[in-house]
Short mmCIF file of C-alpha atoms and ligand atoms in Angstrom, two decimals:
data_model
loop_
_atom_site.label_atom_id
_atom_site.label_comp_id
_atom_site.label_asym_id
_atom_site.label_seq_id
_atom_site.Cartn_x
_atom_site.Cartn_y
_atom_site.Cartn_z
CA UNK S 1150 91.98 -118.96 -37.55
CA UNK S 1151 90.20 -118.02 -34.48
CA UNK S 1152 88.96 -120.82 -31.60
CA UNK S 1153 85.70 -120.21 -32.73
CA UNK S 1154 86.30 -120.90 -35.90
CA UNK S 1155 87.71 -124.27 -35.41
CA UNK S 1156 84.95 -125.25 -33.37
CA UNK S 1157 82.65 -124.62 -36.06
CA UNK S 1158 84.24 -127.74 -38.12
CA UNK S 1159 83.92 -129.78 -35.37
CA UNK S 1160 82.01 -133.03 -36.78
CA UNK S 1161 81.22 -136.97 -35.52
CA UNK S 1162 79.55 -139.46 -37.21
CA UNK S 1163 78.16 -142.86 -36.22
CA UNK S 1164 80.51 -146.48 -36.57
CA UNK S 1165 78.78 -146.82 -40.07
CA UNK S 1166 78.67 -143.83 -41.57
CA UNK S 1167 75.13 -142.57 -42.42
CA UNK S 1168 74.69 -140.49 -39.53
CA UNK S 1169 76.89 -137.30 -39.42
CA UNK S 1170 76.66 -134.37 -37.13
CA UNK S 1171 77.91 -130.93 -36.43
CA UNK S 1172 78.51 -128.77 -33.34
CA UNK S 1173 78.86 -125.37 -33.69
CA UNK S 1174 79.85 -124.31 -30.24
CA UNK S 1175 82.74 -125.54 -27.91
CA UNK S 1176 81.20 -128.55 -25.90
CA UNK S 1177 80.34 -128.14 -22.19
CA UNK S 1178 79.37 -130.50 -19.16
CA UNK S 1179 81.78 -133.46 -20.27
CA UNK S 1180 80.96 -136.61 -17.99
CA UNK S 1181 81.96 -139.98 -17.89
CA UNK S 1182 78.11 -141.56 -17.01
CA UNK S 1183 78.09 -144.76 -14.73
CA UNK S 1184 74.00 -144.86 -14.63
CA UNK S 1185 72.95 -148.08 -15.48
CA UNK S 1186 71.12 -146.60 -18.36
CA UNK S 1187 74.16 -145.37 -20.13
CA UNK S 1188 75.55 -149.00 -18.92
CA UNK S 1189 73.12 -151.11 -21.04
CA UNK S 1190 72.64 -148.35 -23.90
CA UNK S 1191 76.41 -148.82 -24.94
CA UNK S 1192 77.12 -152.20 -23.46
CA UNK S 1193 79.91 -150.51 -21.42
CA UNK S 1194 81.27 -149.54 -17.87
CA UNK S 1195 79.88 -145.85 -19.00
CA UNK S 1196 79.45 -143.16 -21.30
CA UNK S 1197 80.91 -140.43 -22.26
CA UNK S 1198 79.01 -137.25 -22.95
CA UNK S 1199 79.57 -133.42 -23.83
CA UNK S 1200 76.41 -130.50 -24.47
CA UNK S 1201 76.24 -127.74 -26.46
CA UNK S 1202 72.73 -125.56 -27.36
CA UNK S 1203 70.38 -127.35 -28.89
CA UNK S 1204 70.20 -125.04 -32.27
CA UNK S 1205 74.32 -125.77 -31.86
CA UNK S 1206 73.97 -129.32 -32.83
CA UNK S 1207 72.72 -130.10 -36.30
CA UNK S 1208 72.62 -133.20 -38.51
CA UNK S 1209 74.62 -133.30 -41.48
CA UNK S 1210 73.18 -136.92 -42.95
CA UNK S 1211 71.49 -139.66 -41.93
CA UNK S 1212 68.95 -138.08 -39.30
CA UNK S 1213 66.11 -140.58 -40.95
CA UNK S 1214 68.34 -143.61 -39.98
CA UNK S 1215 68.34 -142.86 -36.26
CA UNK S 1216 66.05 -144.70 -33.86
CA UNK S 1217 64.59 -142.61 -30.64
CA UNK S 1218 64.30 -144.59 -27.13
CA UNK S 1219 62.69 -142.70 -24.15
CA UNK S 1220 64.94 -144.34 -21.55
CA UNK S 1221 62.95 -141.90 -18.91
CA UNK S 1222 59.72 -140.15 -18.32
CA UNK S 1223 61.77 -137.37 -19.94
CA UNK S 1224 64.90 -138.44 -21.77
CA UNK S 1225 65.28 -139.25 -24.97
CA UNK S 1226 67.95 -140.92 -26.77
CA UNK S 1227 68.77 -141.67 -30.24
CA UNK S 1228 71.07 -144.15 -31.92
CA UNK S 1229 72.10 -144.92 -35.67
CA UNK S 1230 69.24 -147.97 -36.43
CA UNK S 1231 72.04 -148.94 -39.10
CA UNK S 1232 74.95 -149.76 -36.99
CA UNK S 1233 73.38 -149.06 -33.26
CA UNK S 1234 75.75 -145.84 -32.42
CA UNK S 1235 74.92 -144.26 -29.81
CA UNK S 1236 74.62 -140.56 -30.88
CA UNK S 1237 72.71 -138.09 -28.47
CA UNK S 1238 70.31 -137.80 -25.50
CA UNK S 1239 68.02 -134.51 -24.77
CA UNK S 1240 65.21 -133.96 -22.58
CA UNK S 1241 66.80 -133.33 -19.33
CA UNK S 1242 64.47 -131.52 -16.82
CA UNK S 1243 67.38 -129.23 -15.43
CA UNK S 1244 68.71 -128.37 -18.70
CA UNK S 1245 65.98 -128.83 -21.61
CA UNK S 1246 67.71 -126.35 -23.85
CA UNK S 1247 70.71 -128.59 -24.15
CA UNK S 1248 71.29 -131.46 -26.20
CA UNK S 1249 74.42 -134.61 -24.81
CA UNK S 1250 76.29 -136.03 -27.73
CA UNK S 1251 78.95 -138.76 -27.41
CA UNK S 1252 82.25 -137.86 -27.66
CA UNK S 1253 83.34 -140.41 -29.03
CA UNK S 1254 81.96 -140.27 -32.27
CA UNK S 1255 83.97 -136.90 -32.92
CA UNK S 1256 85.68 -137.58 -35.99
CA UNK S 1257 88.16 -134.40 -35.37
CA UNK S 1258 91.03 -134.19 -32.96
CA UNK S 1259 90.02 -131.07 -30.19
CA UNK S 1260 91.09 -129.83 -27.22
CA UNK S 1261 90.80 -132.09 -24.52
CA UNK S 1262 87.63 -131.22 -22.14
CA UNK S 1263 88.16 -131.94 -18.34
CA UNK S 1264 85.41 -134.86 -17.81
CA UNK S 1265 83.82 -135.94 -14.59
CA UNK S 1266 82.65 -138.98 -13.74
CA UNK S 1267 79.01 -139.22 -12.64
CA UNK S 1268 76.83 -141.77 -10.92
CA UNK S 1269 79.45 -143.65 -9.50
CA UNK S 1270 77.30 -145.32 -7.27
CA UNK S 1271 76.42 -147.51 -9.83
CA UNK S 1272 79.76 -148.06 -11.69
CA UNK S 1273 80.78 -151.46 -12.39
CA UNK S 1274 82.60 -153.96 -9.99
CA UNK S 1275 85.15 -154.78 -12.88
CA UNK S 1276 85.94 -151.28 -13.74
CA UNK S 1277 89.44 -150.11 -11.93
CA UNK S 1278 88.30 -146.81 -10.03
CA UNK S 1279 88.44 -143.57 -11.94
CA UNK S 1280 91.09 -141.15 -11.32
CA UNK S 1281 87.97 -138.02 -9.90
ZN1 ZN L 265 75.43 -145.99 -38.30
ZN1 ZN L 266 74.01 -142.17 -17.79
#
Protein backbone atom coordinates (compact mmCIF):
# COMPACT_ATOMS: atom_id res chain seq x y z
CA UNK A 1 0.00 0.00 0.00
CA UNK A 2 1.52 3.14 -1.15
CA UNK A 3 1.65 6.62 1.20
CA UNK A 4 -0.75 7.92 -0.99
CA UNK A 5 -2.93 5.46 -0.61
CA UNK A 6 -3.20 5.61 3.06
CA UNK A 7 -3.77 9.13 2.99
CA UNK A 8 -6.71 8.68 0.98
CA UNK A 9 -8.56 6.87 4.10
CA UNK A 10 -7.68 9.47 6.19
CA UNK A 11 -11.14 10.53 7.95
CA UNK A 12 -12.37 12.83 11.25
CA UNK A 13 -15.57 13.36 12.41
CA UNK A 14 -17.11 15.76 14.92
CA UNK A 15 -17.54 14.74 19.10
CA UNK A 16 -21.13 13.57 18.06
CA UNK A 17 -20.97 11.92 15.16
CA UNK A 18 -23.07 13.46 12.31
CA UNK A 19 -20.42 15.29 10.74
CA UNK A 20 -17.73 13.15 8.96
CA UNK A 21 -15.02 14.23 6.65
CA UNK A 22 -12.36 13.08 4.30
CA UNK A 23 -8.93 14.34 3.17
CA UNK A 24 -7.54 13.09 0.28
CA UNK A 25 -4.11 14.57 0.35
CA UNK A 26 -1.33 14.49 3.11
CA UNK A 27 -2.08 17.63 5.38
CA UNK A 28 0.21 20.70 5.22
CA UNK A 29 0.77 24.00 7.32
CA UNK A 30 0.13 22.25 10.83
CA UNK A 31 -0.08 25.12 13.59
CA UNK A 32 -0.86 25.27 17.01
CA UNK A 33 -3.11 28.86 16.80
CA UNK A 34 -2.88 31.18 19.96
CA UNK A 35 -5.20 34.07 18.21
CA UNK A 36 -7.77 34.92 20.42
CA UNK A 37 -10.21 33.83 17.84
CA UNK A 38 -9.18 30.25 17.86
CA UNK A 39 -9.07 30.96 21.86
CA UNK A 40 -12.85 31.62 22.28
CA UNK A 41 -13.96 29.35 19.19
CA UNK A 42 -12.73 26.15 21.15
CA UNK A 43 -12.71 27.46 24.67
CA UNK A 44 -8.96 26.60 24.77
CA UNK A 45 -5.28 27.92 25.10
CA UNK A 46 -5.31 27.25 21.05
CA UNK A 47 -6.03 25.33 18.13
CA UNK A 48 -4.72 23.04 16.25
CA UNK A 49 -4.94 23.14 12.48
CA UNK A 50 -3.62 21.28 9.24
CA UNK A 51 -4.65 22.33 5.14
CA UNK A 52 -4.98 20.43 2.33
CA UNK A 53 -6.70 21.71 -1.31
CA UNK A 54 -9.88 22.65 -1.05
CA UNK A 55 -11.38 19.91 -3.70
CA UNK A 56 -9.03 17.54 -1.13
CA UNK A 57 -11.42 17.92 1.68
CA UNK A 58 -14.90 16.53 1.25
CA UNK A 59 -17.82 15.76 3.58
CA UNK A 60 -18.79 12.36 4.09
CA UNK A 61 -22.17 13.14 6.39
CA UNK A 62 -23.58 15.62 8.19
CA UNK A 63 -22.54 18.82 6.07
CA UNK A 64 -26.38 20.18 6.71
CA UNK A 65 -25.70 20.02 10.54
CA UNK A 66 -22.78 22.44 10.46
CA UNK A 67 -23.18 26.08 11.43
CA UNK A 68 -20.88 28.85 9.45
CA UNK A 69 -19.42 31.93 11.60
CA UNK A 70 -17.45 34.67 9.69
CA UNK A 71 -15.04 35.32 12.55
CA UNK A 72 -13.30 37.96 9.93
CA UNK A 73 -14.00 40.18 7.02
CA UNK A 74 -12.79 37.02 5.26
CA UNK A 75 -12.72 33.86 7.33
CA UNK A 76 -15.10 31.56 7.70
CA UNK A 77 -15.52 28.86 10.09
CA UNK A 78 -17.80 26.06 10.57
CA UNK A 79 -18.71 23.89 13.52
CA UNK A 80 -21.07 20.75 14.07
CA UNK A 81 -24.54 22.86 15.34
CA UNK A 82 -25.21 19.31 17.03
CA UNK A 83 -22.41 18.99 19.40
CA UNK A 84 -20.40 22.49 18.66
CA UNK A 85 -17.08 20.73 17.04
CA UNK A 86 -15.07 22.75 15.70
CA UNK A 87 -14.42 21.37 12.14
CA UNK A 88 -12.79 23.79 9.49
CA UNK A 89 -11.96 27.43 8.62
CA UNK A 90 -11.37 28.76 4.82
CA UNK A 91 -11.22 32.07 3.41
CA UNK A 92 -7.76 33.10 4.09
CA UNK A 93 -6.57 36.03 1.84
CA UNK A 94 -2.96 34.48 1.37
CA UNK A 95 -4.13 31.11 0.70
CA UNK A 96 -7.93 31.05 -0.59
CA UNK A 97 -7.46 27.76 -2.34
CA UNK A 98 -6.89 26.01 0.94
CA UNK A 99 -9.21 24.83 3.39
CA UNK A 100 -7.77 24.38 7.80
CA UNK A 101 -9.34 21.39 9.42
CA UNK A 102 -8.74 20.42 13.08
CA UNK A 103 -6.65 17.80 13.74
CA UNK A 104 -8.06 16.67 16.25
CA UNK A 105 -11.06 15.34 14.99
CA UNK A 106 -8.93 12.75 12.84
CA UNK A 107 -10.40 9.60 13.72
CA UNK A 108 -7.19 7.62 12.16
CA UNK A 109 -3.77 7.29 13.65
CA UNK A 110 -1.09 9.20 10.90
CA UNK A 111 2.13 10.25 10.77
CA UNK A 112 2.90 12.84 13.04
CA UNK A 113 3.12 16.46 11.22
CA UNK A 114 5.79 18.90 12.70
CA UNK A 115 3.34 21.81 14.09
CA UNK A 116 4.24 25.37 14.83
CA UNK A 117 2.88 27.45 17.11
CA UNK A 118 1.45 30.75 15.84
CA UNK A 119 0.33 34.02 17.36
CA UNK A 120 2.04 33.64 20.42
CA UNK A 121 1.66 37.04 21.27
CA UNK A 122 -1.56 36.35 22.39
CA UNK A 123 -1.19 32.90 24.09
CA UNK A 124 -2.53 32.49 27.42
CA UNK A 125 -0.86 33.49 30.82
CA UNK A 126 -1.76 29.93 32.24
CA UNK A 127 -0.44 28.00 29.39
CA UNK A 128 3.34 26.61 30.24
CA UNK A 129 5.41 27.96 27.12
CA UNK A 130 5.52 25.80 24.04
CA UNK A 131 8.50 23.87 23.21
CA UNK A 132 9.03 26.27 19.28
ZN1 LIG B 1 -21.46 16.90 16.10
ZN1 LIG C 1 -6.27 31.26 15.36
Amino acid sequence: MSNASVIDCLQGSCLCGAVTYQISSRPKAVTHCHCTMCQKQHGAAFATYASVPKPDFRYLSGEDRLTSFRSSNRVTRKFCSVCGANIEWHGSSDYPDWVSFTLATLDMPFTSYKAKHVHLASKVCWLDQPAS
